[in-house]
Coordinates of C-alpha atoms in Angstrom, one line a residue:
Chain A
X162 CA 18.9 -16.2 12.7
X163 CA 21.2 -19.1 12.3
X164 CA 21.9 -21.2 9.3
X165 CA 20.1 -24.2 11.0
X166 CA 17.1 -22.0 11.6
X167 CA 17.1 -20.8 8.0
X168 CA 17.3 -24.3 6.6
X169 CA 14.6 -25.6 9.1
X170 CA 12.2 -23.1 7.3
X171 CA 12.2 -25.1 4.1
X172 CA 12.7 -28.5 5.7
X173 CA 9.9 -30.5 4.0
X174 CA 6.7 -29.3 2.4
X175 CA 3.9 -28.1 4.7
X176 CA 1.1 -30.6 4.5
X177 CA -2.0 -29.2 2.8
X178 CA -0.6 -25.8 1.9
X179 CA -0.2 -26.7 -1.8
X180 CA -3.7 -28.0 -2.0
X181 CA -5.2 -25.0 -0.2
X182 CA -3.4 -22.6 -2.5
X183 CA -4.7 -24.6 -5.5
X184 CA -8.3 -24.2 -4.3
X185 CA -7.7 -20.5 -3.8
X186 CA -6.2 -20.1 -7.3
X187 CA -9.2 -21.8 -8.8
X188 CA -11.5 -19.3 -7.1
X189 CA -9.3 -16.4 -8.0
X190 CA -9.6 -17.3 -11.7
X191 CA -13.4 -17.1 -11.6
X192 CA -13.1 -13.5 -10.6
X193 CA -11.0 -12.7 -13.7
X194 CA -13.9 -13.4 -16.1
X195 CA -16.6 -12.8 -13.6
X196 CA -19.2 -15.0 -11.9
X197 CA -21.9 -14.3 -14.5
X198 CA -20.0 -16.3 -17.1
X199 CA -18.8 -19.4 -15.3
X200 CA -17.3 -22.2 -17.4
X201 CA -17.8 -25.7 -16.3
X202 CA -14.2 -25.7 -14.9
X203 CA -14.8 -22.5 -13.0
X204 CA -18.1 -23.9 -11.5
X205 CA -16.1 -26.9 -10.4
X206 CA -13.5 -24.5 -8.8
X207 CA -16.2 -22.9 -6.7
X208 CA -17.6 -26.2 -5.5
X209 CA -14.0 -27.4 -4.8
X210 CA -13.3 -24.3 -2.7
X211 CA -16.4 -24.9 -0.6
X212 CA -15.6 -28.7 -0.5
X213 CA -12.2 -27.8 1.0
X214 CA -14.0 -26.6 4.1
X215 CA -16.6 -29.4 4.2
X216 CA -15.9 -30.4 7.7
X217 CA -15.8 -26.9 9.2
X218 CA -18.6 -24.7 10.4
X219 CA -18.5 -22.5 7.3
X220 CA -18.6 -25.6 5.0
X221 CA -22.4 -25.9 4.5
X222 CA -22.8 -22.2 3.9
X223 CA -20.0 -22.1 1.4
X224 CA -21.4 -25.2 -0.4
X225 CA -24.8 -23.6 -0.7
X226 CA -23.3 -20.4 -1.9
X227 CA -21.3 -22.2 -4.6
X228 CA -24.4 -24.0 -5.8
X229 CA -26.5 -20.9 -5.9
X230 CA -23.9 -18.9 -7.7
X231 CA -23.3 -21.7 -10.2
X232 CA -27.1 -21.5 -10.9
X233 CA -26.8 -17.8 -11.6
X234 CA -28.2 -16.5 -8.3
X235 CA -25.4 -14.2 -7.1
X236 CA -26.1 -12.3 -3.9
X237 CA -23.9 -10.4 -1.4
X238 CA -24.6 -13.1 1.2
X239 CA -23.4 -15.9 -1.1
X240 CA -20.3 -13.9 -2.1
X241 CA -19.5 -13.2 1.5
X242 CA -19.7 -16.9 2.3
X243 CA -17.2 -17.7 -0.5
X244 CA -14.9 -14.8 0.6
X245 CA -15.1 -16.3 4.0
X246 CA -14.2 -19.7 2.7
X247 CA -11.2 -18.3 0.8
X248 CA -10.1 -16.3 3.9
X249 CA -10.4 -19.4 6.1
X250 CA -8.2 -21.4 3.7
X251 CA -5.6 -18.6 3.7
X252 CA -5.9 -18.5 7.4
X253 CA -4.9 -22.1 7.6
X254 CA -2.0 -21.5 5.2
X255 CA -0.9 -18.5 7.3
X256 CA -1.0 -20.6 10.5
X257 CA 1.1 -23.4 9.0
X258 CA 3.7 -20.9 7.7
X259 CA 3.9 -19.0 11.0
X260 CA 4.1 -22.1 13.0
X261 CA 7.0 -23.3 10.9
X262 CA 8.7 -19.9 11.3
X263 CA 8.1 -19.8 15.0
X264 CA 9.4 -23.3 15.5
X265 CA 12.5 -22.6 13.3
X266 CA 13.2 -19.4 15.4
X267 CA 12.2 -21.0 18.7
X268 CA 9.8 -18.1 19.2
X269 CA 6.9 -18.4 21.6
X270 CA 3.6 -16.8 20.5
X271 CA 0.7 -15.7 22.7
X272 CA -2.7 -17.3 22.1
X273 CA -5.5 -15.0 20.8
X274 CA -7.6 -13.6 23.5
X275 CA -9.2 -10.6 21.9
X276 CA -12.6 -10.2 20.4
X277 CA -13.5 -9.3 16.9
X278 CA -17.2 -8.7 16.6
X279 CA -19.4 -8.5 13.6
X280 CA -20.5 -5.0 12.9
X281 CA -21.8 -3.4 9.8
X282 CA -21.9 0.4 9.3
X283 CA -24.7 1.5 6.9
X284 CA -22.1 3.6 5.1
X285 CA -20.3 0.5 3.9
X286 CA -23.3 -1.0 2.1
X287 CA -22.6 0.9 -1.1
X288 CA -19.1 -0.4 -1.2
X289 CA -20.2 -4.0 -0.8
X290 CA -22.7 -3.6 -3.6
X291 CA -19.7 -2.4 -5.7
X292 CA -17.7 -5.5 -4.7
X293 CA -20.6 -7.7 -5.7
X294 CA -20.8 -6.0 -9.1
X295 CA -17.1 -6.4 -9.6
X296 CA -17.4 -10.2 -8.9
X297 CA -20.3 -10.5 -11.3
X298 CA -18.5 -8.6 -14.1
X299 CA -15.0 -9.9 -13.5
X300 CA -11.7 -8.0 -13.5
X301 CA -11.5 -8.3 -17.3
X302 CA -14.8 -6.6 -17.8
X303 CA -14.2 -3.6 -15.5
X304 CA -14.7 -0.4 -17.5
X305 CA -14.2 3.2 -16.5
X306 CA -17.7 3.6 -15.1
X307 CA -17.5 0.5 -12.9
X308 CA -14.0 1.3 -11.7
X309 CA -15.3 4.7 -10.5
X310 CA -18.7 3.6 -9.2
X311 CA -17.6 3.4 -5.6
X312 CA -15.7 6.7 -5.6
X313 CA -18.3 8.6 -3.6
X314 CA -19.0 5.7 -1.3
X315 CA -15.2 5.5 -0.6
X316 CA -15.1 9.2 0.1
X317 CA -17.9 8.7 2.6
X318 CA -15.9 6.0 4.4
X319 CA -12.8 8.2 4.5
X320 CA -14.7 10.9 6.2
X321 CA -15.6 8.5 9.1
X322 CA -12.5 7.9 11.3
X323 CA -13.9 4.5 12.5
X324 CA -14.0 3.2 8.9
X325 CA -10.5 4.3 7.8
X326 CA -9.3 0.7 7.4
X327 CA -11.8 -0.4 4.8
X328 CA -11.6 3.1 3.2
X329 CA -7.9 2.8 2.7
X330 CA -8.2 -0.7 1.4
X331 CA -11.0 0.1 -1.1
X332 CA -9.3 3.3 -2.3
X333 CA -6.1 1.3 -3.0
X334 CA -8.1 -1.3 -5.0
X335 CA -10.1 1.3 -6.9
X336 CA -6.9 3.1 -7.9
X337 CA -5.3 -0.1 -9.3
X338 CA -8.5 -0.9 -11.2
X339 CA -8.6 2.6 -12.8
X340 CA -5.0 2.6 -13.7
X341 CA -5.2 -0.9 -15.3
X342 CA -8.2 -0.3 -17.6
X343 CA -7.4 -1.5 -21.0
X344 CA -3.7 -1.3 -20.3
X345 CA -3.0 -4.8 -18.9
X346 CA -2.8 -8.1 -20.7
X347 CA -2.1 -9.9 -17.5
X348 CA -4.2 -9.4 -14.4
X349 CA -3.0 -9.8 -10.8
X350 CA -5.7 -12.4 -10.0
X351 CA -4.4 -13.4 -6.6
X352 CA -3.8 -9.9 -5.4
X353 CA -7.1 -8.4 -6.4
X354 CA -9.0 -11.4 -5.1
X355 CA -7.2 -10.9 -1.8
X356 CA -8.2 -7.2 -1.6
X357 CA -11.7 -8.0 -2.7
X358 CA -12.3 -10.7 -0.1
X359 CA -10.7 -8.7 2.6
X360 CA -12.9 -5.7 1.8
X361 CA -16.1 -7.8 1.7
X362 CA -15.3 -9.1 5.2
X363 CA -13.7 -6.1 6.7
X364 CA -16.8 -3.9 6.0
X365 CA -18.7 -6.3 8.2
X366 CA -16.3 -6.5 11.1
X367 CA -15.9 -4.2 14.0
X368 CA -12.7 -2.6 15.1
X369 CA -10.2 -4.2 17.5
X370 CA -10.4 -3.2 21.1
X371 CA -7.4 -2.6 23.4
X372 CA -7.2 -5.5 25.9
X373 CA -4.6 -4.0 28.3
X374 CA -2.5 -0.9 29.0
X375 CA 1.2 -1.2 29.2
X376 CA 4.1 0.8 30.5
X377 CA 7.8 0.4 30.0
X378 CA 10.7 1.0 27.6
X379 CA 10.3 0.5 23.8
X380 CA 13.5 -0.6 22.1
X381 CA 13.1 -0.1 18.4
X382 CA 14.1 -2.8 16.0
X383 CA 13.1 -1.2 12.7
X384 CA 10.5 0.5 10.7
X385 CA 8.3 -0.9 7.9
X386 CA 6.8 1.6 5.5
X387 CA 3.6 1.0 3.6
X388 CA 2.3 3.3 1.0
X389 CA -0.3 3.6 -1.8
X390 CA -1.5 6.7 -3.7
X391 CA -3.6 8.1 -0.9
X392 CA -2.2 6.6 2.3
X393 CA 1.1 6.1 4.1
X394 CA 1.7 4.0 7.2
X395 CA 4.8 3.8 9.3
X396 CA 4.9 0.7 11.4
X397 CA 7.6 0.4 14.1
X398 CA 8.6 -3.0 15.3
X399 CA 10.0 -2.9 18.8
X400 CA 10.7 -4.9 22.0
X401 CA 8.8 -3.7 25.1
X402 CA 10.9 -4.0 28.2
X403 CA 10.8 -5.2 30.9
X404 CA 8.3 -7.6 29.5
X405 CA 10.4 -8.9 26.6
X406 CA 7.4 -8.7 24.2
X407 CA 7.5 -8.0 20.5
X408 CA 5.1 -5.1 19.8
X409 CA 4.3 -2.8 16.8
X410 CA 3.0 0.7 16.7
X411 CA 1.7 2.3 13.6
X412 CA 0.9 5.8 12.5
X413 CA -0.9 6.4 9.3
X414 CA -1.7 9.5 7.2
X415 CA -3.7 10.3 4.1
X416 CA -1.8 11.6 1.2
X417 CA -1.9 12.1 -2.6
X418 CA 0.1 10.3 -5.2
X419 CA 2.4 13.3 -5.9
X420 CA 3.7 13.1 -2.3
X421 CA 6.4 10.4 -2.4
X422 CA 9.8 9.5 -1.2
X423 CA 11.2 11.2 1.9
X424 CA 8.4 13.8 1.8
X425 CA 5.9 11.2 3.2
X426 CA 7.5 11.7 6.6
X427 CA 6.3 15.3 6.6
X428 CA 2.7 14.0 6.7
X429 CA 3.4 12.5 10.1
X430 CA 4.7 15.6 11.7
X431 CA 2.0 15.5 14.3
X432 CA 4.0 12.6 16.0
X433 CA 7.2 14.5 16.9
X434 CA 8.0 12.2 19.9
X435 CA 7.8 9.1 17.7
X436 CA 9.6 10.6 14.7
X437 CA 12.2 12.2 16.8
X438 CA 13.1 8.9 18.5
X439 CA 13.2 7.1 15.1
X440 CA 15.4 9.8 13.5
X441 CA 17.8 10.0 16.4
X442 CA 17.8 6.3 17.3
X443 CA 16.4 6.7 20.8
X444 CA 14.4 4.4 22.9
X445 CA 10.9 5.5 24.0
X446 CA 9.4 5.5 27.5
X447 CA 5.7 4.8 27.4
X448 CA 3.1 4.9 30.2
X449 CA -0.3 3.3 30.2
X450 CA -0.5 3.0 26.4
X451 CA -3.3 0.8 25.1
X452 CA -2.2 -2.5 23.5
X453 CA -4.4 -4.5 21.2
X454 CA -4.5 -8.2 21.5
X455 CA -2.7 -8.5 18.2
X456 CA 0.4 -6.8 19.6
X457 CA -0.2 -3.3 18.3
X458 CA 0.3 -0.3 20.6
X459 CA -2.2 2.4 19.9
X460 CA 0.3 5.3 19.7
X461 CA -0.5 8.3 21.8
X462 CA 2.2 11.0 21.9
X463 CA 1.1 12.2 25.3
X464 CA 1.9 8.8 26.8
X465 CA 5.4 8.6 25.4
X466 CA 8.7 10.4 25.8
X467 CA 12.1 10.0 24.3
X468 CA 14.5 7.9 26.2
X469 CA 18.2 7.1 26.0
X470 CA 20.2 6.5 22.8
X471 CA 19.9 2.9 21.7
X472 CA 21.3 0.6 19.1
X473 CA 18.7 -1.5 17.3
X474 CA 21.4 -4.0 16.3
X475 CA 22.3 -4.6 19.9
X476 CA 18.6 -5.0 20.8
X477 CA 18.2 -7.4 17.9
X478 CA 21.3 -9.4 18.7
X479 CA 20.7 -9.7 22.5
X480 CA 17.0 -9.5 23.0
X481 CA 15.2 -10.6 19.9
X482 CA 15.7 -14.3 20.2
X483 CA 14.1 -14.4 23.6
X484 CA 11.3 -12.0 22.9
X485 CA 7.7 -13.4 22.8
X486 CA 5.4 -12.7 19.9
X487 CA 1.8 -11.6 19.9
X488 CA -1.2 -13.5 18.6
X489 CA -2.6 -12.7 15.2
X490 CA -6.2 -11.4 15.0
X491 CA -8.4 -14.0 13.3
X492 CA -9.4 -11.9 10.3
X493 CA -5.8 -10.9 9.7
X494 CA -4.5 -14.4 9.3
X495 CA -3.2 -14.1 5.7
X496 CA 0.4 -14.8 4.6
X497 CA 0.8 -11.2 3.5
X498 CA 0.5 -10.2 7.2
X499 CA 3.5 -12.3 8.2
X500 CA 6.2 -9.7 9.0
X501 CA 8.3 -11.3 11.7
X502 CA 11.4 -9.5 12.9
X503 CA 14.7 -11.4 12.6
X504 CA 18.4 -10.7 12.9
X505 CA 20.9 -12.2 10.6
X506 CA 24.6 -11.6 10.5
X507 CA 27.8 -13.0 9.0
X508 CA 26.4 -13.7 5.6
X509 CA 27.5 -13.0 2.0
X510 CA 25.3 -10.9 -0.1
X511 CA 25.0 -10.2 -3.9
X512 CA 22.4 -7.5 -3.3
X513 CA 19.5 -9.8 -4.2
X514 CA 20.0 -12.6 -1.8
X515 CA 22.1 -13.5 1.2
X516 CA 24.0 -16.7 1.7
X517 CA 24.6 -18.2 5.1
X518 CA 26.8 -21.2 4.8
X519 CA 24.9 -23.5 2.5
X520 CA 21.6 -21.8 2.7
X521 CA 20.3 -18.7 0.9
X522 CA 17.5 -16.3 1.5
X523 CA 16.2 -13.7 -1.0
X524 CA 15.9 -10.0 -0.1
X525 CA 12.4 -8.6 -0.7
X526 CA 13.5 -5.8 -3.0
X527 CA 9.9 -4.8 -3.7
X528 CA 9.8 -3.6 -0.1
X529 CA 12.7 -1.2 -0.1
X530 CA 11.0 2.2 0.4
X531 CA 12.0 5.4 -1.4
X532 CA 11.4 7.2 1.9
X533 CA 14.4 5.6 3.5
X534 CA 18.1 5.2 2.7
X535 CA 18.3 1.5 2.0
X536 CA 19.4 0.5 -1.5
X537 CA 20.3 -2.7 -3.2
X538 CA 23.9 -1.5 -3.3
X539 CA 23.9 -1.2 0.5
X540 CA 22.4 -4.7 0.8
X541 CA 25.2 -6.0 -1.4
X542 CA 27.8 -4.4 0.9
X543 CA 25.9 -5.6 4.1
X544 CA 27.1 -8.1 6.6
X545 CA 24.2 -7.9 9.1
X546 CA 20.5 -7.2 8.7
X547 CA 17.5 -6.6 10.9
X548 CA 14.6 -7.6 8.7
X549 CA 11.1 -8.9 8.5
X550 CA 10.5 -12.5 7.3
X551 CA 7.9 -12.3 4.6
X552 CA 6.1 -15.0 2.5
X553 CA 4.6 -14.6 -0.9
X554 CA 4.9 -18.0 -2.5
X555 CA 8.3 -18.4 -0.8
X556 CA 10.2 -16.8 2.1
X557 CA 11.9 -13.5 1.7
X558 CA 13.7 -11.1 4.0
X559 CA 12.5 -7.5 4.0
X560 CA 15.5 -5.4 5.3
X561 CA 14.7 -2.7 7.9
X562 CA 18.3 -1.9 8.7
X563 CA 21.7 -3.2 7.6
X564 CA 25.3 -2.9 8.8
X565 CA 27.6 -2.6 5.8
X566 CA 31.1 -1.6 4.9
X567 CA 31.0 1.5 2.7
X568 CA 34.4 2.8 1.5
X569 CA 36.0 0.5 4.1
X570 CA 34.1 2.2 6.9
X571 CA 31.4 0.3 8.9
X572 CA 28.0 2.0 8.7
X573 CA 24.6 1.2 10.1
X574 CA 21.7 2.3 7.9
X575 CA 18.0 2.2 9.0
X576 CA 14.7 2.6 7.1
X577 CA 13.8 5.3 9.7
X578 CA 16.9 7.4 9.3
X579 CA 15.0 10.1 7.3
X580 CA 12.1 10.4 9.8
X581 CA 13.0 14.0 10.5
X582 CA 14.2 14.7 6.9
X583 CA 16.8 13.2 4.6
X584 CA 20.3 13.0 5.9
X585 CA 21.9 12.2 2.5
X586 CA 23.2 15.3 0.7
X587 CA 22.3 14.0 -2.8
X588 CA 18.7 13.3 -1.6
X589 CA 18.5 16.7 0.0
X590 CA 19.6 18.3 -3.2
X591 CA 17.1 16.5 -5.4
X592 CA 14.4 17.3 -2.8
X593 CA 15.3 20.9 -2.9
X594 CA 15.1 20.8 -6.7
X595 CA 11.5 19.6 -6.9
X596 CA 10.4 21.7 -3.9
X597 CA 8.2 20.5 -1.0
X598 CA 5.0 19.0 -2.5
X599 CA 3.3 19.0 1.0
X600 CA 3.8 22.7 1.4
X601 CA 2.7 23.5 -2.2
X602 CA -0.5 21.4 -1.9
X603 CA -1.4 22.7 1.6
X604 CA -1.1 26.2 0.3
X605 CA -3.3 25.4 -2.6
X606 CA -5.8 23.6 -0.3
X607 CA -5.8 26.6 2.1
X608 CA -6.6 29.0 -0.8
X609 CA -9.1 27.0 -2.7
X610 CA -10.8 24.5 -0.5
X611 CA -13.0 26.7 1.7
X612 CA -14.7 29.0 -0.8
Chain B
X137 CA 16.6 -22.3 0.2
X138 CA 16.2 -20.7 -3.2
X139 CA 12.5 -20.2 -3.0
X140 CA 10.7 -20.6 -6.3
X141 CA 9.1 -17.4 -7.3
X142 CA 5.5 -18.0 -8.3
X143 CA 4.1 -16.4 -11.4
X144 CA 3.1 -12.8 -11.0
X145 CA -0.7 -13.7 -11.2
X146 CA -0.2 -15.7 -8.0
X147 CA 1.5 -13.0 -5.9
X148 CA -0.4 -11.2 -3.2
X149 CA 2.2 -8.4 -3.4
X150 CA 2.2 -8.2 -7.2
X151 CA 3.2 -4.8 -8.2
X152 CA 0.5 -3.1 -10.3
X153 CA 1.3 0.6 -10.2
X154 CA 4.6 2.2 -10.8
X155 CA 5.4 5.0 -8.3
X156 CA 4.8 8.4 -9.7
X157 CA 7.9 10.4 -10.3
X158 CA 8.6 13.4 -8.2
X159 CA 8.1 16.8 -9.9
X160 CA 7.6 20.4 -9.0
X161 CA 4.0 21.0 -8.1
X162 CA 4.0 24.8 -8.0
X163 CA 3.0 25.3 -11.6
X164 CA 0.7 22.3 -12.1
X165 CA -0.5 21.0 -8.7
X166 CA -2.8 18.4 -10.2
X167 CA -2.6 16.1 -13.2
X168 CA -4.6 12.9 -13.7
X169 CA -5.6 10.5 -16.4
X170 CA -9.2 9.8 -15.6
X171 CA -12.7 9.9 -17.0
X172 CA -11.3 9.5 -20.5
X173 CA -9.2 12.6 -20.3
X174 CA -5.8 13.9 -19.4
X175 CA -6.9 16.7 -17.1
X176 CA -5.5 18.9 -14.4
X177 CA -5.1 22.2 -12.8
X178 CA -2.5 24.8 -13.7
X179 CA -1.7 27.8 -11.4
X180 CA -2.0 31.2 -13.0
X181 CA 1.3 32.8 -13.5
X182 CA 0.0 36.3 -12.6
X183 CA -2.8 35.8 -10.0
X184 CA -2.1 33.6 -7.0
X185 CA -5.9 33.2 -6.4
X186 CA -6.6 31.9 -9.9
X187 CA -6.1 28.5 -11.4
X188 CA -6.8 27.2 -14.9
X189 CA -8.6 23.9 -15.5
X190 CA -7.1 22.2 -18.6
X191 CA -8.1 19.0 -20.2
X192 CA -7.5 16.9 -23.3
X193 CA -9.9 14.1 -24.4
X194 CA -8.3 10.7 -25.2
X195 CA -8.7 9.5 -28.8
X196 CA -10.6 12.5 -30.2
X197 CA -8.1 15.0 -28.7
X198 CA -10.6 17.8 -28.2
X199 CA -9.2 20.1 -25.6
X200 CA -10.2 23.0 -23.4
X201 CA -8.8 25.4 -20.9
X202 CA -10.7 27.8 -18.7
X203 CA -10.5 29.3 -15.2
X204 CA -12.2 27.4 -12.4
X205 CA -15.1 29.9 -12.8
X206 CA -15.5 28.8 -16.4
X207 CA -14.1 31.9 -18.0
X208 CA -12.3 30.7 -21.2
X209 CA -8.6 31.0 -21.3
X210 CA -7.4 33.9 -23.5
X211 CA -4.5 31.8 -24.8
X212 CA -6.7 29.4 -26.7
X213 CA -6.6 30.8 -30.2
X214 CA -6.9 27.8 -32.5
X215 CA -4.2 25.9 -30.8
X216 CA -3.4 24.5 -27.3
X217 CA -2.5 27.3 -24.8
X218 CA 0.5 27.4 -22.6
X219 CA -1.5 25.9 -19.7
X220 CA -2.3 22.8 -21.8
X221 CA 1.4 22.6 -22.8
X222 CA 2.4 22.7 -19.1
X223 CA -0.3 20.1 -18.3
X224 CA 1.2 17.6 -20.9
X225 CA 4.8 18.5 -19.8
X226 CA 4.0 17.7 -16.2
X227 CA 2.0 14.6 -17.0
X228 CA 5.0 13.2 -18.9
X229 CA 7.2 13.9 -15.9
X230 CA 4.8 12.3 -13.5
X231 CA 3.7 9.2 -15.5
X232 CA 6.3 8.9 -18.2
X233 CA 5.9 9.6 -21.9
X234 CA 4.7 6.1 -22.8
X235 CA 1.8 6.0 -20.4
X236 CA 0.6 9.5 -21.4
X237 CA 0.9 8.7 -25.1
X238 CA -0.9 5.4 -24.7
X239 CA -3.7 7.0 -22.7
X240 CA -4.3 9.9 -25.2
X241 CA -3.7 7.6 -28.2
X242 CA -1.2 10.0 -29.7
X243 CA 2.3 9.5 -30.9
X244 CA 5.4 11.6 -30.1
X245 CA 8.8 11.4 -28.7
X246 CA 8.5 14.3 -26.3
X247 CA 5.8 16.2 -24.5
X248 CA 5.9 19.0 -27.1
X249 CA 5.5 16.5 -30.0
X250 CA 2.5 14.9 -28.2
X251 CA 0.8 18.3 -28.1
X252 CA 1.8 19.0 -31.7
X253 CA 0.3 15.7 -32.9
X254 CA -3.1 16.2 -31.2
X255 CA -5.7 15.9 -33.9
X256 CA -8.7 17.6 -32.3
X257 CA -9.7 21.2 -31.7
X258 CA -11.2 23.3 -29.0
X259 CA -14.3 21.7 -27.5
X260 CA -16.4 22.4 -24.5
X261 CA -15.4 20.4 -21.5
X262 CA -16.9 21.5 -18.2
X263 CA -14.2 22.8 -15.8
X264 CA -16.4 22.2 -12.8
X265 CA -16.0 18.4 -12.9
X266 CA -12.3 18.5 -13.1
X267 CA -12.0 21.3 -10.5
X268 CA -14.1 19.4 -8.0
X269 CA -11.9 16.3 -8.5
X270 CA -8.9 18.6 -7.7
X271 CA -10.6 19.8 -4.5
X272 CA -11.3 16.2 -3.6
X273 CA -7.6 15.4 -4.2
X274 CA -6.6 18.3 -1.9
X275 CA -9.2 17.2 0.7
X276 CA -7.1 14.1 1.4
X277 CA -4.5 16.3 3.0
X278 CA -7.1 17.5 5.5
X279 CA -8.1 14.1 6.7
X280 CA -6.9 13.4 10.2
X281 CA -4.4 10.6 10.6
X282 CA -4.9 7.4 12.5
X283 CA -2.9 5.3 15.0
X284 CA -5.2 2.3 14.5
X285 CA -3.0 -0.4 12.7
X286 CA -4.1 -0.8 9.1
X287 CA -3.2 -4.4 8.5
X288 CA -4.4 -4.1 4.9
X289 CA -1.4 -1.8 4.2
X290 CA 0.8 -4.9 4.1
X291 CA -0.6 -5.4 0.6
X292 CA 0.9 -2.0 -0.3
X293 CA 4.6 -1.9 0.3
X294 CA 6.2 1.5 -0.2
X295 CA 7.2 1.4 -3.8
X296 CA 11.0 1.6 -4.1
X297 CA 12.9 2.4 -7.3
X298 CA 13.7 -1.2 -8.0
X299 CA 13.9 -2.2 -11.7

């Protein structure tokens, strides 16, 4: 990424984005106190949200929902319409941001050709009832009973592999609600409304289908690690050759909150080909692997083998600027999903932001995982970075790998370096001190679960 | 482009939970602050097949300790037993002293002083509820993984040790 590309990102406000975010904020605030107790101002916010979509197909439904809810008739159908309206507005914000980013980077992006059908599994009904209840009561009114009402329903979803996505989402939201009871003066209104709206829609949407099967060589760029108390996901960003396409592949495991840091990799040990390539910095040869229209390879160990040694920095420097990007599935169009691989070098860093000539870009320090070796100190010493462009009210760079000078020696450090276990002696030592939580809990599970 | 940072309430990625701190799990494999109690499971020091279920009620500070088969712990003689002490020790390691103290509504500058300042006595708290929550906790490790991309996990970045 060049200085000119970086400054093009913030070159003029994006028309309509501020207004759309304002409408969304107005809606989010109604969920803080709950829809059962709407002030005049909050009623106006619901009407305004619907009004923002007046000329679109969802407009009339949203308007009717706002009117009914303001009159005290709060149904799942009406809430889904408002969640849909909010999601549509965020979709437009997402599109504007991504278009700006693509144009700054000169990146071409495929058009969406997949299908995402409506589908409702009966198991999800209890979860939607809970979401309705939460909206009526409001975040401020959530008590222990309400926070835990959906526990059994979420367990039922977790047991069904096809419903893992909504299960993971709802489990994450429920844990945050439980932990926040009575302990928070401020509430994360935007975040919880995001999770709430996504859950309401996702439980009524079918899974994505693979649209093609692809073969070739995967050249890794870097790994993004996502984690909450009961799930961890490792998402590899790579370039698929010879097609020159940006793709991702993800593996996800259930966990518990006491398994953290480098130990989370242990939960993914059923993917030795993938983890081996990440740990040893190898390319991967894949054959006939299913690819979703959103650019996600459905990883299958049997269709992959380790290839030659590869340097992600060389891949990023030479191939990234020409690679084409995939379309974004319609329901996933939300700014939080923007995670676009970029390569930046020749900058100055103070550990919090990088400066490239006259332009600066903040590092997303909240996305530096404990399960990898990157630290703010390394960012400070870094001169080149493979990262993901992120947006949360402003652009940030989430580092996936850096080149830095440590004790006058050049080093390359990647998020995925500990895929096969920590390589840093001090981390190994502290890991040895606390013992392996995965082994302890599996032993306990083996002894106590099947009685 | 020094992007303006929006207020915390307007961040999709607002951080709500602090990552739990790593601790040895062998002695106390499970601790939670839930259902109005600090509760958990403590491995028996003598019998690998046996675990103790220990719990302390927030506010009133009533406590109990028994085996998972509801046999009362022999160490409970008018004061919290060693299992309850271990439970509080490990809760403080995992969640931090402040969070545990706030949840229980008790004051103290160490795990030991939290236990010392508990104002309640032995009360009957069913072990079965806590034990079944522990089993549910363990059951997560038995769930098969998935290679379907979970786009929702973008809301949950891996929590680093950033101040």
